Every structure is written in structure tokens, then in C-alpha cells.
Tab-separated table of C-alpha atoms (C1' of nucleotides) in Angstrom:
chain	number	residue	atom	x	y	z
A	1	MET	CA	76.426	111.782	60.849
A	2	ASN	CA	73.743	111.267	63.454
A	3	LYS	CA	74.171	112.605	66.915
A	4	LEU	CA	76.182	110.398	69.223
A	5	ARG	CA	73.867	108.642	71.642
A	6	THR	CA	75.688	109.265	74.871
A	7	VAL	CA	75.263	107.819	78.330
A	8	ILE	CA	76.792	109.184	81.522
A	9	VAL	CA	77.647	106.884	84.406
A	10	ASP	CA	78.711	108.346	87.717
A	11	ASP	CA	77.912	107.540	91.318
A	12	HIS	CA	77.183	111.214	92.015
A	13	PRO	CA	73.908	112.353	90.481
A	14	ILE	CA	75.205	115.892	90.694
A	15	VAL	CA	78.038	115.063	88.335
A	16	ILE	CA	75.597	113.480	85.917
A	17	GLU	CA	73.457	116.604	85.939
A	18	GLY	CA	76.478	118.829	85.566
A	19	LEU	CA	77.737	116.930	82.556
A	20	LYS	CA	74.297	116.916	81.021
A	21	THR	CA	74.146	120.674	81.290
A	22	LEU	CA	77.650	121.123	79.983
A	23	LEU	CA	77.078	118.916	76.979
A	24	LYS	CA	73.519	120.022	76.283
A	25	ASN	CA	74.555	122.433	73.573
A	26	GLU	CA	76.966	120.141	71.792
A	27	ALA	CA	75.816	119.770	68.217
A	28	ASN	CA	77.204	116.304	67.687
A	29	LEU	CA	75.943	114.459	70.722
A	30	GLU	CA	72.808	113.782	72.632
A	31	ILE	CA	72.576	112.573	76.202
A	32	VAL	CA	70.202	109.641	76.203
A	33	GLY	CA	70.706	108.458	79.749
A	34	GLY	CA	72.429	108.827	83.093
A	35	PHE	CA	73.126	106.067	85.601
A	36	SER	CA	74.635	105.965	89.031
A	37	GLU	CA	75.058	102.200	89.052
A	38	GLY	CA	76.672	99.701	86.742
A	39	THR	CA	73.759	97.287	86.718
A	40	GLY	CA	71.417	100.033	85.588
A	41	LEU	CA	73.680	100.806	82.664
A	42	LEU	CA	74.019	97.170	81.655
A	43	SER	CA	70.292	96.549	81.507
A	44	TYR	CA	69.847	99.762	79.531
A	45	LEU	CA	72.444	98.661	76.991
A	46	ASN	CA	70.499	95.481	76.394
A	47	THR	CA	67.503	97.454	75.198
A	48	LYS	CA	68.748	100.636	73.530
A	49	PRO	CA	71.631	101.439	71.174
A	50	VAL	CA	74.411	103.621	72.552
A	51	ASP	CA	77.459	105.132	70.863
A	52	LEU	CA	79.411	106.686	73.680
A	53	ILE	CA	79.697	106.148	77.414
A	54	LEU	CA	81.287	108.578	79.835
A	55	LEU	CA	82.217	106.278	82.661
A	56	ASP	CA	83.388	106.869	86.208
A	57	VAL	CA	85.682	104.377	87.923
A	58	THR	CA	84.087	104.539	91.346
A	59	LEU	CA	80.658	102.964	91.293
A	60	PRO	CA	78.646	101.451	94.128
A	61	ASP	CA	78.049	98.024	92.598
A	62	ILE	CA	80.575	97.224	89.863
A	63	ASN	CA	84.100	98.510	89.537
A	64	GLY	CA	84.247	100.890	86.577
A	65	MET	CA	87.227	99.158	85.053
A	66	ASP	CA	85.572	95.759	85.145
A	67	LEU	CA	82.424	97.317	83.799
A	68	CYS	CA	84.418	98.774	80.928
A	69	GLN	CA	85.737	95.356	80.035
A	70	MET	CA	82.290	93.782	80.243
A	71	ILE	CA	80.770	96.400	77.981
A	72	LYS	CA	83.564	96.065	75.445
A	73	GLU	CA	83.104	92.308	75.360
A	74	ARG	CA	79.380	92.479	74.658
A	75	PHE	CA	79.085	95.739	72.748
A	76	SER	CA	82.395	96.219	71.053
A	77	THR	CA	81.243	99.169	68.969
A	78	ILE	CA	80.536	101.388	71.951
A	79	THR	CA	83.181	103.974	72.659
A	80	ILE	CA	84.041	104.372	76.326
A	81	LEU	CA	85.680	107.412	77.829
A	82	ILE	CA	86.768	107.198	81.443
A	83	LEU	CA	86.014	110.295	83.442
A	84	SER	CA	87.439	109.935	86.894
A	85	ASN	CA	89.224	111.558	89.771
A	86	HIS	CA	91.651	108.695	90.209
A	87	THR	CA	95.171	109.791	89.505
A	88	GLU	CA	96.816	106.459	90.161
A	89	ARG	CA	98.946	105.344	87.333
A	90	SER	CA	97.981	101.699	87.584
A	91	ILE	CA	94.300	102.480	87.236
A	92	ILE	CA	94.865	104.541	84.123
A	93	MET	CA	97.013	101.870	82.543
A	94	GLN	CA	94.439	99.246	83.377
A	95	THR	CA	91.679	101.074	81.560
A	96	ILE	CA	93.565	100.884	78.272
A	97	GLN	CA	93.856	97.160	78.733
A	98	ASN	CA	90.143	97.022	79.281
A	99	GLY	CA	89.294	98.766	76.058
A	100	ALA	CA	88.640	102.364	77.070
A	101	SER	CA	89.293	104.969	74.396
A	102	GLY	CA	90.560	107.620	76.723
A	103	TYR	CA	90.915	108.880	80.257
A	104	LEU	CA	90.072	112.308	81.576
A	105	LEU	CA	90.210	113.795	85.020
A	106	LYS	CA	87.007	115.372	86.235
A	107	ASN	CA	88.602	118.775	86.455
A	108	SER	CA	89.288	118.749	82.729
A	109	SER	CA	88.042	121.686	80.739
A	110	LEU	CA	85.071	121.358	78.455
A	111	ASP	CA	87.486	121.903	75.603
A	112	GLU	CA	89.566	118.925	76.598
A	113	LEU	CA	86.476	116.819	76.973
A	114	ARG	CA	85.312	117.869	73.501
A	115	GLN	CA	88.685	117.120	71.977
A	116	CYS	CA	88.868	113.693	73.603
A	117	ILE	CA	85.358	112.753	72.561
A	118	ALA	CA	86.130	113.729	68.985
A	119	SER	CA	89.322	111.728	69.042
A	120	ALA	CA	87.707	108.727	70.674
A	121	VAL	CA	84.722	108.367	68.375
A	122	THR	CA	86.964	108.373	65.311
A	123	GLY	CA	88.677	105.343	66.783
A	124	ASN	CA	91.750	106.893	68.345
A	125	ILE	CA	92.712	106.835	71.981
A	126	CYS	CA	93.163	110.130	73.724
A	127	TYR	CA	94.430	111.163	77.128
A	128	SER	CA	94.137	114.595	78.565
A	129	LYS	CA	97.246	116.550	79.431
A	130	GLU	CA	97.195	115.867	83.166
A	131	VAL	CA	96.722	112.185	82.504
A	132	VAL	CA	99.656	112.113	80.130
A	133	GLU	CA	101.770	113.598	82.870
A	134	ILE	CA	100.769	110.816	85.201
A	135	ILE	CA	101.464	108.191	82.602
A	136	SER	CA	104.842	109.639	81.759
A	137	ARG	CA	105.776	109.869	85.388
A	138	PRO	CA	108.118	107.013	86.065
A	139	THR	CA	106.794	104.236	88.232
A	140	LYS	CA	108.107	103.938	91.747
A	141	ASN	CA	109.828	100.805	90.636
A	142	GLN	CA	111.453	102.603	87.777
A	143	LEU	CA	112.729	105.234	90.152
A	144	ARG	CA	114.498	102.591	92.094
A	145	ASN	CA	117.717	102.245	90.202
A	146	THR	CA	117.209	99.373	87.862
A	147	PRO	CA	120.206	97.122	87.994
A	148	GLN	CA	122.359	97.020	84.893
A	149	LEU	CA	122.239	93.521	83.512
A	150	THR	CA	124.636	91.900	81.128
A	151	ARG	CA	123.388	90.058	78.075
A	152	ARG	CA	123.956	86.687	79.672
A	153	GLU	CA	122.203	87.738	82.835
A	154	LYS	CA	119.131	88.895	80.927
A	155	GLN	CA	119.072	85.612	79.090
A	156	ILE	CA	119.290	83.585	82.260
A	157	LEU	CA	116.772	85.801	83.995
A	158	SER	CA	114.141	85.046	81.397
A	159	LEU	CA	114.889	81.342	81.462
A	160	LEU	CA	114.542	81.384	85.232
A	161	ALA	CA	111.171	83.058	84.779
A	162	GLU	CA	110.163	80.077	82.672
A	163	GLY	CA	110.691	77.900	85.701
A	164	LYS	CA	113.853	76.301	84.462
A	165	THR	CA	116.430	75.004	86.912
A	166	SER	CA	120.105	75.816	86.758
A	167	GLN	CA	120.699	72.420	85.218
A	168	ASN	CA	118.064	72.910	82.531
A	169	ILE	CA	119.489	76.270	81.657
A	170	ALA	CA	123.017	74.939	81.646
A	171	GLN	CA	122.015	72.242	79.184
A	172	GLU	CA	120.156	74.695	76.999
A	173	LEU	CA	123.039	77.124	76.839
A	174	PHE	CA	125.812	74.544	76.828
A	175	LEU	CA	127.245	75.808	80.084
A	176	SER	CA	128.278	74.286	83.334
A	177	PRO	CA	125.463	74.331	85.900
A	178	LEU	CA	127.927	76.028	88.175
A	179	THR	CA	128.196	78.919	85.770
A	180	VAL	CA	124.470	79.324	85.619
A	181	ASP	CA	124.458	79.255	89.403
A	182	THR	CA	126.917	82.098	89.469
A	183	HIS	CA	124.839	84.202	87.119
A	184	ARG	CA	121.770	83.452	89.154
A	185	ARG	CA	123.569	84.516	92.275
A	186	ASN	CA	124.742	87.738	90.666
A	187	LEU	CA	121.200	88.484	89.567
A	188	ILE	CA	119.915	87.987	93.089
A	189	GLN	CA	122.631	90.300	94.353
A	190	LYS	CA	122.059	92.975	91.749
A	191	PHE	CA	118.346	93.094	92.448
A	192	GLU	CA	118.941	93.006	96.184
A	193	VAL	CA	116.431	90.227	96.653
A	194	LYS	CA	116.369	87.051	98.671
A	195	ASN	CA	115.613	84.371	96.114
A	196	VAL	CA	114.471	83.640	92.595
A	197	ALA	CA	110.789	84.116	93.402
A	198	GLU	CA	111.381	87.684	94.515
A	199	LEU	CA	113.795	88.165	91.644
A	200	ILE	CA	111.086	87.349	89.130
A	201	ALA	CA	108.628	89.648	90.857
A	202	ALA	CA	111.153	92.494	90.903
A	203	ALA	CA	112.129	91.965	87.295
A	204	HIS	CA	108.496	91.996	86.294
A	205	GLN	CA	107.831	95.211	88.142
A	206	GLN	CA	110.700	96.815	86.328
A	207	GLN	CA	109.341	95.542	83.049
A	208	LEU	CA	112.328	93.395	82.338
A	209	LEU	CA	110.256	90.358	81.529
B	24	MET	CA	103.453	129.665	67.292
B	25	ASN	CA	106.692	128.870	65.560
B	26	LYS	CA	106.989	125.942	63.277
B	27	LEU	CA	107.679	122.650	65.006
B	28	ARG	CA	111.296	121.703	64.529
B	29	THR	CA	110.892	118.096	63.506
B	30	VAL	CA	113.401	115.282	63.141
B	31	ILE	CA	112.781	111.970	61.411
B	32	VAL	CA	114.591	108.826	62.528
B	33	ASP	CA	114.295	105.666	60.465
B	34	ASP	CA	116.740	103.028	59.369
B	35	HIS	CA	115.513	103.296	55.802
B	36	PRO	CA	116.667	106.506	54.098
B	37	ILE	CA	113.830	106.059	51.633
B	38	VAL	CA	111.281	106.357	54.431
B	39	ILE	CA	112.985	109.493	55.649
B	40	GLU	CA	112.808	111.022	52.214
B	41	GLY	CA	109.212	109.964	51.789
B	42	LEU	CA	108.164	111.543	55.047
B	43	LYS	CA	110.071	114.690	54.243
B	44	THR	CA	108.200	115.009	50.982
B	45	LEU	CA	104.873	114.245	52.595
B	46	LEU	CA	105.338	116.784	55.351
B	47	LYS	CA	107.033	119.429	53.224
B	48	ASN	CA	103.862	121.403	52.743
B	49	GLU	CA	102.680	121.291	56.330
B	50	ALA	CA	102.314	124.825	57.569
B	51	ASN	CA	103.023	124.101	61.195
B	52	LEU	CA	106.186	122.046	60.997
B	53	GLU	CA	109.594	122.080	59.498
B	54	ILE	CA	111.845	119.082	58.999
B	55	VAL	CA	115.220	120.015	60.391
B	56	GLY	CA	116.910	116.651	60.174
B	57	GLY	CA	116.770	112.986	59.298
B	58	PHE	CA	118.796	110.189	60.835
B	59	SER	CA	119.107	106.507	60.191
B	60	GLU	CA	120.905	105.812	63.448
B	61	GLY	CA	120.207	106.541	67.088
B	62	THR	CA	123.670	107.848	67.864
B	63	GLY	CA	123.402	110.390	65.076
B	64	LEU	CA	120.173	111.673	66.531
B	65	LEU	CA	121.553	111.882	70.060
B	66	SER	CA	124.554	113.947	69.070
B	67	TYR	CA	122.312	116.238	67.032
B	68	LEU	CA	120.034	116.802	70.014
B	69	ASN	CA	123.000	117.955	72.033
B	70	THR	CA	123.603	120.818	69.646
B	71	LYS	CA	120.250	121.911	68.234
B	72	PRO	CA	116.766	122.418	69.687
B	73	VAL	CA	114.068	120.029	68.510
B	74	ASP	CA	110.329	119.958	69.208
B	75	LEU	CA	109.149	116.737	67.636
B	76	ILE	CA	110.731	113.428	66.717
B	77	LEU	CA	109.170	110.847	64.445
B	78	LEU	CA	110.895	107.714	65.604
B	79	ASP	CA	111.128	104.223	64.200
B	80	VAL	CA	111.522	101.241	66.530
B	81	THR	CA	113.944	99.269	64.392
B	82	LEU	CA	117.289	100.998	64.272
B	83	PRO	CA	120.701	99.545	63.567
B	84	ASP	CA	122.442	100.730	66.722
B	85	ILE	CA	119.988	101.527	69.510
B	86	ASN	CA	116.570	100.024	70.066
B	87	GLY	CA	113.984	102.696	69.316
B	88	MET	CA	112.165	102.123	72.580
B	89	ASP	CA	115.292	102.538	74.637
B	90	LEU	CA	116.190	105.555	72.569
B	91	CYS	CA	112.790	107.039	73.342
B	92	GLN	CA	113.383	106.644	77.045
B	93	MET	CA	116.857	108.145	76.808
B	94	ILE	CA	115.607	111.173	74.916
B	95	LYS	CA	112.765	111.731	77.355
B	96	GLU	CA	115.166	111.586	80.279
B	97	ARG	CA	117.499	114.197	78.861
B	98	PHE	CA	115.144	116.368	76.819
B	99	SER	CA	111.785	116.019	78.471
B	100	THR	CA	110.154	118.734	76.391
B	101	ILE	CA	110.605	116.924	73.109
B	102	THR	CA	107.509	115.194	71.809
B	103	ILE	CA	108.116	111.740	70.398
B	104	LEU	CA	105.819	109.970	68.000
B	105	ILE	CA	106.593	106.349	67.221
B	106	LEU	CA	106.211	105.479	63.570
B	107	SER	CA	106.726	101.800	63.123
B	108	ASN	CA	105.681	98.628	61.400
B	109	HIS	CA	105.679	96.601	64.584
B	110	THR	CA	102.219	95.397	65.415
B	111	GLU	CA	103.146	93.555	68.585
B	112	ARG	CA	101.084	94.607	71.503
B	113	SER	CA	103.927	94.508	73.993
B	114	ILE	CA	106.028	96.894	71.938
B	115	ILE	CA	103.235	99.412	71.699
B	116	MET	CA	102.501	99.237	75.399
B	117	GLN	CA	106.179	99.640	76.167
B	118	THR	CA	106.452	102.865	74.212
B	119	ILE	CA	103.866	104.547	76.427
B	120	GLN	CA	105.889	103.572	79.448
B	121	ASN	CA	108.907	105.105	77.799
B	122	GLY	CA	107.276	108.450	77.282
B	123	ALA	CA	106.175	108.409	73.669
B	124	SER	CA	103.185	110.587	72.849
B	125	GLY	CA	101.711	108.258	70.291
B	126	TYR	CA	102.145	105.293	68.022
B	127	LEU	CA	101.372	105.071	64.340
B	128	LEU	CA	101.804	102.302	61.838
B	129	LYS	CA	103.747	103.231	58.744
B	130	ASN	CA	100.785	102.576	56.521
B	131	SER	CA	98.808	105.302	58.271
B	132	SER	CA	97.311	107.993	56.129
B	133	LEU	CA	98.745	111.492	56.063
B	134	ASP	CA	95.543	112.601	57.730
B	135	GLU	CA	96.081	110.284	60.657
B	136	LEU	CA	99.657	111.403	60.942
B	137	ARG	CA	98.568	115.035	60.959
B	138	GLN	CA	95.916	114.377	63.571
B	139	CYS	CA	98.313	112.509	65.827
B	140	ILE	CA	100.992	115.174	65.543
B	141	ALA	CA	98.464	117.846	66.444
B	142	SER	CA	97.261	115.811	69.393
B	143	ALA	CA	100.752	114.980	70.565
B	144	VAL	CA	102.209	118.469	70.533
B	145	THR	CA	99.338	119.801	72.621
B	146	GLY	CA	100.322	117.277	75.256
B	147	ASN	CA	97.882	114.491	74.636
B	148	ILE	CA	98.658	110.940	73.663
B	149	CYS	CA	97.227	109.636	70.448
B	150	TYR	CA	97.073	106.227	68.814
B	151	SER	CA	95.953	105.593	65.295
B	152	LYS	CA	92.955	103.412	64.649
B	153	GLU	CA	94.844	100.252	63.762
B	154	VAL	CA	96.974	100.623	66.845
B	155	VAL	CA	93.927	100.995	69.039
B	156	GLU	CA	92.644	97.731	67.647
B	157	ILE	CA	95.855	96.003	68.617
B	158	ILE	CA	95.796	97.497	72.081
B	159	SER	CA	92.195	96.497	72.670
B	160	ARG	CA	92.856	92.958	71.577
B	161	PRO	CA	93.080	90.826	74.685
B	162	THR	CA	96.456	89.473	75.622
B	163	LYS	CA	97.129	85.792	75.129
B	164	ASN	CA	97.443	85.492	78.871
B	165	GLN	CA	94.053	87.008	79.415
B	166	LEU	CA	92.574	84.436	77.069
B	167	ARG	CA	94.075	81.601	79.040
B	168	ASN	CA	91.622	80.788	81.757
B	169	THR	CA	92.936	82.209	84.973
B	170	PRO	CA	92.941	79.648	87.739
B	171	GLN	CA	90.464	80.173	90.526
B	172	LEU	CA	92.342	80.858	93.738
B	173	THR	CA	91.099	80.614	97.269
B	174	ARG	CA	91.656	83.435	99.725
B	175	ARG	CA	94.460	81.616	101.453
B	176	GLU	CA	96.140	80.817	98.186
B	177	LYS	CA	96.085	84.432	97.063
B	178	GLN	CA	97.559	85.459	100.356
B	179	ILE	CA	100.335	82.929	100.141
B	180	LEU	CA	100.958	83.733	96.505
B	181	SER	CA	101.693	87.338	97.274
B	182	LEU	CA	103.920	86.425	100.186
B	183	LEU	CA	105.825	84.056	97.936
B	184	ALA	CA	106.282	86.913	95.486
B	185	GLU	CA	107.948	88.857	98.271
B	186	GLY	CA	110.599	86.190	98.399
B	187	LYS	CA	109.424	84.693	101.636
B	188	THR	CA	110.128	81.059	102.387
B	189	SER	CA	107.518	78.592	103.520
B	190	GLN	CA	108.834	78.930	107.047
B	191	ASN	CA	108.637	82.720	106.994
B	192	ILE	CA	105.105	82.567	105.724
B	193	ALA	CA	104.136	79.919	108.257
B	194	GLN	CA	105.404	82.115	111.069
B	195	GLU	CA	103.629	85.151	109.711
B	196	LEU	CA	100.306	83.379	109.366
B	197	PHE	CA	100.642	81.150	112.422
B	198	LEU	CA	100.528	77.992	110.356
B	199	SER	CA	102.590	74.880	110.096
B	200	PRO	CA	105.263	75.191	107.403
B	201	LEU	CA	103.818	71.977	106.063
B	202	THR	CA	100.517	73.657	105.459
B	203	VAL	CA	102.152	76.479	103.600
B	204	ASP	CA	103.966	73.870	101.557
B	205	THR	CA	100.666	72.311	100.620
B	206	HIS	CA	99.207	75.624	99.506
B	207	ARG	CA	102.302	76.330	97.525
B	208	ARG	CA	102.010	72.965	95.872
B	209	ASN	CA	98.374	73.559	95.012
B	210	LEU	CA	99.255	76.927	93.505
B	211	ILE	CA	101.914	75.347	91.339
B	212	GLN	CA	99.402	72.742	90.218
B	213	LYS	CA	96.633	75.215	89.513
B	214	PHE	CA	98.866	77.387	87.393
B	215	GLU	CA	100.309	74.347	85.678
B	216	VAL	CA	103.837	75.526	86.275
B	217	LYS	CA	106.996	73.841	87.439
B	218	ASN	CA	108.102	75.936	90.383
B	219	VAL	CA	107.625	79.160	92.281
B	220	ALA	CA	109.720	81.190	89.861
B	221	GLU	CA	107.405	80.337	86.989
B	222	LEU	CA	104.422	80.716	89.290
B	223	ILE	CA	105.336	84.315	90.020
B	224	ALA	CA	105.865	85.032	86.342
B	225	ALA	CA	102.510	83.505	85.436
B	226	ALA	CA	100.680	85.313	88.218
B	227	HIS	CA	102.200	88.585	87.101
B	228	GLN	CA	101.168	88.061	83.517
B	229	GLN	CA	97.639	87.487	84.657
B	230	GLN	CA	97.760	90.620	86.747
B	231	LEU	CA	97.293	88.795	89.987
B	232	LEU	CA	100.192	90.518	91.680
C	3	DT	C1'	71.985	65.891	106.216
C	4	DT	C1'	75.152	64.996	102.955
C	5	DT	C1'	78.434	66.679	99.773
C	6	DC	C1'	81.935	69.744	98.325
C	7	DT	C1'	85.473	73.011	99.093
C	8	DT	C1'	88.908	74.902	101.695
C	9	DC	C1'	92.159	74.868	105.097
C	10	DT	C1'	94.837	72.424	107.759
C	11	DA	C1'	98.714	68.965	108.756
C	12	DC	C1'	101.641	64.957	108.135
C	13	DT	C1'	105.418	61.291	106.164
C	14	DG	C1'	109.526	60.571	103.700
C	15	DG	C1'	112.498	61.173	100.256
C	16	DT	C1'	114.932	63.747	96.227
C	17	DT	C1'	116.438	67.792	94.000
C	18	DT	C1'	117.590	72.482	93.862
C	19	DT	C1'	118.803	76.677	95.712
C	20	DC	C1'	121.500	79.754	98.401
C	21	DA	C1'	125.586	81.810	100.550
C	22	DG	C1'	130.219	82.125	101.295
C	23	DG	C1'	134.114	82.211	98.543
C	24	DT	C1'	138.021	81.921	94.446
C	25	DA	C1'	139.873	81.954	89.828
C	26	DT	C1'	140.730	81.641	84.724
C	27	DT	C1'	139.518	82.995	80.167
C	28	DT	C1'	137.212	85.964	76.860
C	29	DT	C1'	135.313	90.396	75.296
C	30	DT	C1'	135.041	95.067	75.081
C	31	DC	C1'	136.509	99.487	74.487
C	32	DA	C1'	139.216	103.566	75.508
D	12	DT	C1'	147.465	97.389	73.607
D	13	DG	C1'	146.167	97.235	78.258
D	14	DA	C1'	142.704	97.678	81.723
D	15	DA	C1'	138.082	96.754	82.909
D	16	DA	C1'	133.993	94.165	82.441
D	17	DA	C1'	131.805	89.940	81.462
D	18	DA	C1'	131.519	85.195	81.134
D	19	DT	C1'	133.070	81.058	82.524
D	20	DA	C1'	133.980	77.458	86.133
D	21	DC	C1'	134.722	75.377	90.656
D	22	DC	C1'	134.018	73.983	96.126
D	23	DT	C1'	131.220	73.037	100.265
D	24	DG	C1'	127.468	72.583	103.293
D	25	DA	C1'	123.144	74.021	104.999
D	26	DA	C1'	118.569	75.402	103.871
D	27	DA	C1'	114.799	75.308	101.175
D	28	DA	C1'	112.002	73.666	97.635
D	29	DC	C1'	109.830	69.997	95.236
D	30	DC	C1'	107.350	65.449	94.643
D	31	DA	C1'	103.661	62.253	95.782
D	32	DG	C1'	100.386	60.733	98.539
D	33	DT	C1'	97.110	60.974	102.581
D	34	DA	C1'	93.710	62.736	105.671
D	35	DG	C1'	91.010	65.176	109.383
D	36	DA	C1'	88.242	69.508	110.571
D	37	DA	C1'	85.470	73.425	109.506
D	38	DG	C1'	82.256	75.736	106.749
D	39	DA	C1'	79.281	76.461	102.932
D	40	DA	C1'	76.005	74.897	99.832
D	41	DA	C1'	72.676	71.643	97.976
DNA sequence: TTTCTTCTACTGGTTTTCAGGTATTTTTCA
DNA sequence: TGAAAAATACCTGAAAACCAGTAGAAGAAA
């Protein structure tokens, strides 16, 4: 196998240099470029082939996550590893959606970086230990005690989310509209919200929809 | 390091036997049990220590994803690998939320299984190649063209999601309630939905909230 | 300068929700 | 089998949302 043509993207030139030095002696990869801006990377990709990108989230021009998605759309074969200091759960989860093959914190050891690169280029996704901890950590919303819903309530909740009125739902489930109203009211109570709009938002946050 | 005490959970006894045979010769793990039901597993966990669980999603009594969450809550040190035939994106994404350390399809090779187990027990998360493909695939919702919202509309959208009424919002933004009503109506039109409930659901699916 | 978009505001009417309740019949499960 | 939980159904009135159409003002873009 040829050496992996690797590009480093980070808004701090120092980090780029540091990574270059760290990875200089890796047998299986070769650093072919370093960029501190997203636009620079994009124009480079249009001219030269690249196998692996180590990508920071914070960039001066384009958001790293958006950049990730853009790259994946145009150059689907490129493997992208996110290397960032962001420890927010939502950011990490977003990067998966956007096609990244892994997420590492910048304080990761060289060993972890090596392991993740190996995993990523074979097609797997890999998260470093600290990142896994963040992912596993329950969301704020999940900490809030999720209300216990009955089967009927779940059913009606999802129909409400489809924009159906009590009457619609009643017809669909062969119930009295008054019954549906009651369930709706109980849902609003259980979630401690003001109306259906907030109910749907809350249910979504707690991954019930 | 001691051998990993491993339990297999699958509703098909044949699969359990197959996995047992496959993993029999692995130096670093030992199959200490096999269950075809969630309840059986749970009562076992209360009596014996376990390091690793290979868990199916489809079980006769408890949903595998819920089971995963339950196990993680009570026995946080146990590593759980999902081994399933489900190729639905939402299911895979859900398992991460619920604390699984990886997801493999049942047609994975022994090599992939080995690699994922190794990755998982060291604390990382690992997805097999096919699973990565599924994850990277854009969601249906992301394919749907997201409506272009104006600044005001975004603002009002998020206030609506907080359960605020047109009047509340009007007061907060120093507008006429009628104006807020208009914006709300435009939002409902742009999203091609019937009412605010569905609007919130749609906005959430398109990650606008 | 004209055109387009966005934000603003209105009329008038219909439908639906929401907030208090209460109460009977099924299920569930210990 | 008996208690608890869930599902069903009802009442009333006020508040809010929804529908459909119109239209002026401000700002940006062409």
C-alpha cells in the first residue's frame, strides 16, 4: 500500500507544525500539505489527490463541520478525522452526520492518533477514549427525568407530531375526540410544557420522536 | 489481562451457538453465557461479573436498544457491542446514544468482529465498514430541500418551539401579534406543514432547532 | 431607479386547543 | 382475585391557532 497522502487543517500554524513533526516518522503516511483556512484546502483538493485529512473544527473562514460535509460530498473517498478541542457533545455527534470517520481531542496521545488513523482508513469509525466518555455522557435533556409514557400516549404523541388534530387522530384510532384530548392533556402535563408545540420540541430533545 | 468474560444475547439460539463456535479459539475472551431473552441476561448480570456483551437488537421481551441503556445504567463498566441485522440509520444512531461501543452487521467477517471487540474494550467506539456507509448516507430529511428562512422567521420559529404563543412572542419582540401570526403562517407554508406541531417536528428533523 | 425581499400590520371568520374538572370501563400484574 | 394503572369518555368556556387575502414601508440588489 502506498503512503497515505495526508493533509492537516488547523487555524494554528503551530499545531500544523507540531503534527507534522509528530507524524514525520510514520511509515504509512506522508504529510503533503497544511492549511489554516478552509478555502485553501478546498482549492488544493481540486488539484491534488488526498487520502486523509486531519481537520480542526475552528477555522477562520468555514466551519469545520460544514467543510467536512462539503469535502465528503465532492470527494467521497477521502477519509476525514476531526482533531479538535471542542468537547461539546452536539458538535461530536454532528461530525458523524457529516461523514467524519472519527473524532479526537487535541490532547490525545500519538498512540491514540495512530490507532484512530488506522481504524479510519480501513473504513471504520473510531473515537478516542475521552470522546467516547463525552458521547456516553447523558444529554442534559436525558438527565431531566423523562416522563413515563403509556403506549397510547406514545402513539398519540407521534400523531400530534405529524400535525394531526385531535379529531383526525380520533378518527384514525376510532376514538372519541374527547379521549384524544385527554391524552393530549396528560402528555402536556407529564412533560410540564405549555402546549403541543413545546411538547413536540421536548419529545424530540428526549429522542422520543 | 484476564480473558474477557463475554455474554452473547440473540433471539436465535443458532446464532448464539455459531458465535460461540467462532469465538471459541479466541485467546483473549471466554464465552460465559448465552441468552435469547433480555430478562435472562439481566438476572445473570445481577449474579456474575461480565466484561463484554454481544447484543442483538431484536429480542422477544425487551428491545435491544432499551436493554443496552438499562445495562449501561446499572453496570457502566460492561462493554456492549451491538450485533444486528438492522440496517436502519436511526437504530444505529440510537445505539450510540444508549451507550453501545459499536455496531456490527451479522454478516461481518470474524476479522471485523475481532477488530471491533479489540477497539471496544480499550474504550473506543467502532463501527464496521458497512455500518459506516449507512451512517454516512444522508438522511431523507437532509435530502429534502430545507426551506430558506429569514432572520425573523428563524427567531420566531425558535420562540414557537419554546411553547410561546403569538401574543407572548409579540410582546417579547415588540411587534403586533398580527405580525407574528403572519410570520407563523409563512413558516407553516414554507415547511409545507399543517400546523405548528408539525412545524416543530419538521424543523427538528432538519436540525434547525 | 426600479424591482425584489423582508418585515410589518390589518380584516374577519372558523376551527382547535387548553384548562379546569369528573367518571366508567378495561388491562395489568402482584 | 383485587388493587392499581391505563384507556376511555364527557362538560364548559375562554384563549389561541388557523385560513385566506391584502398591503404599506424599509432595505437590498440589479
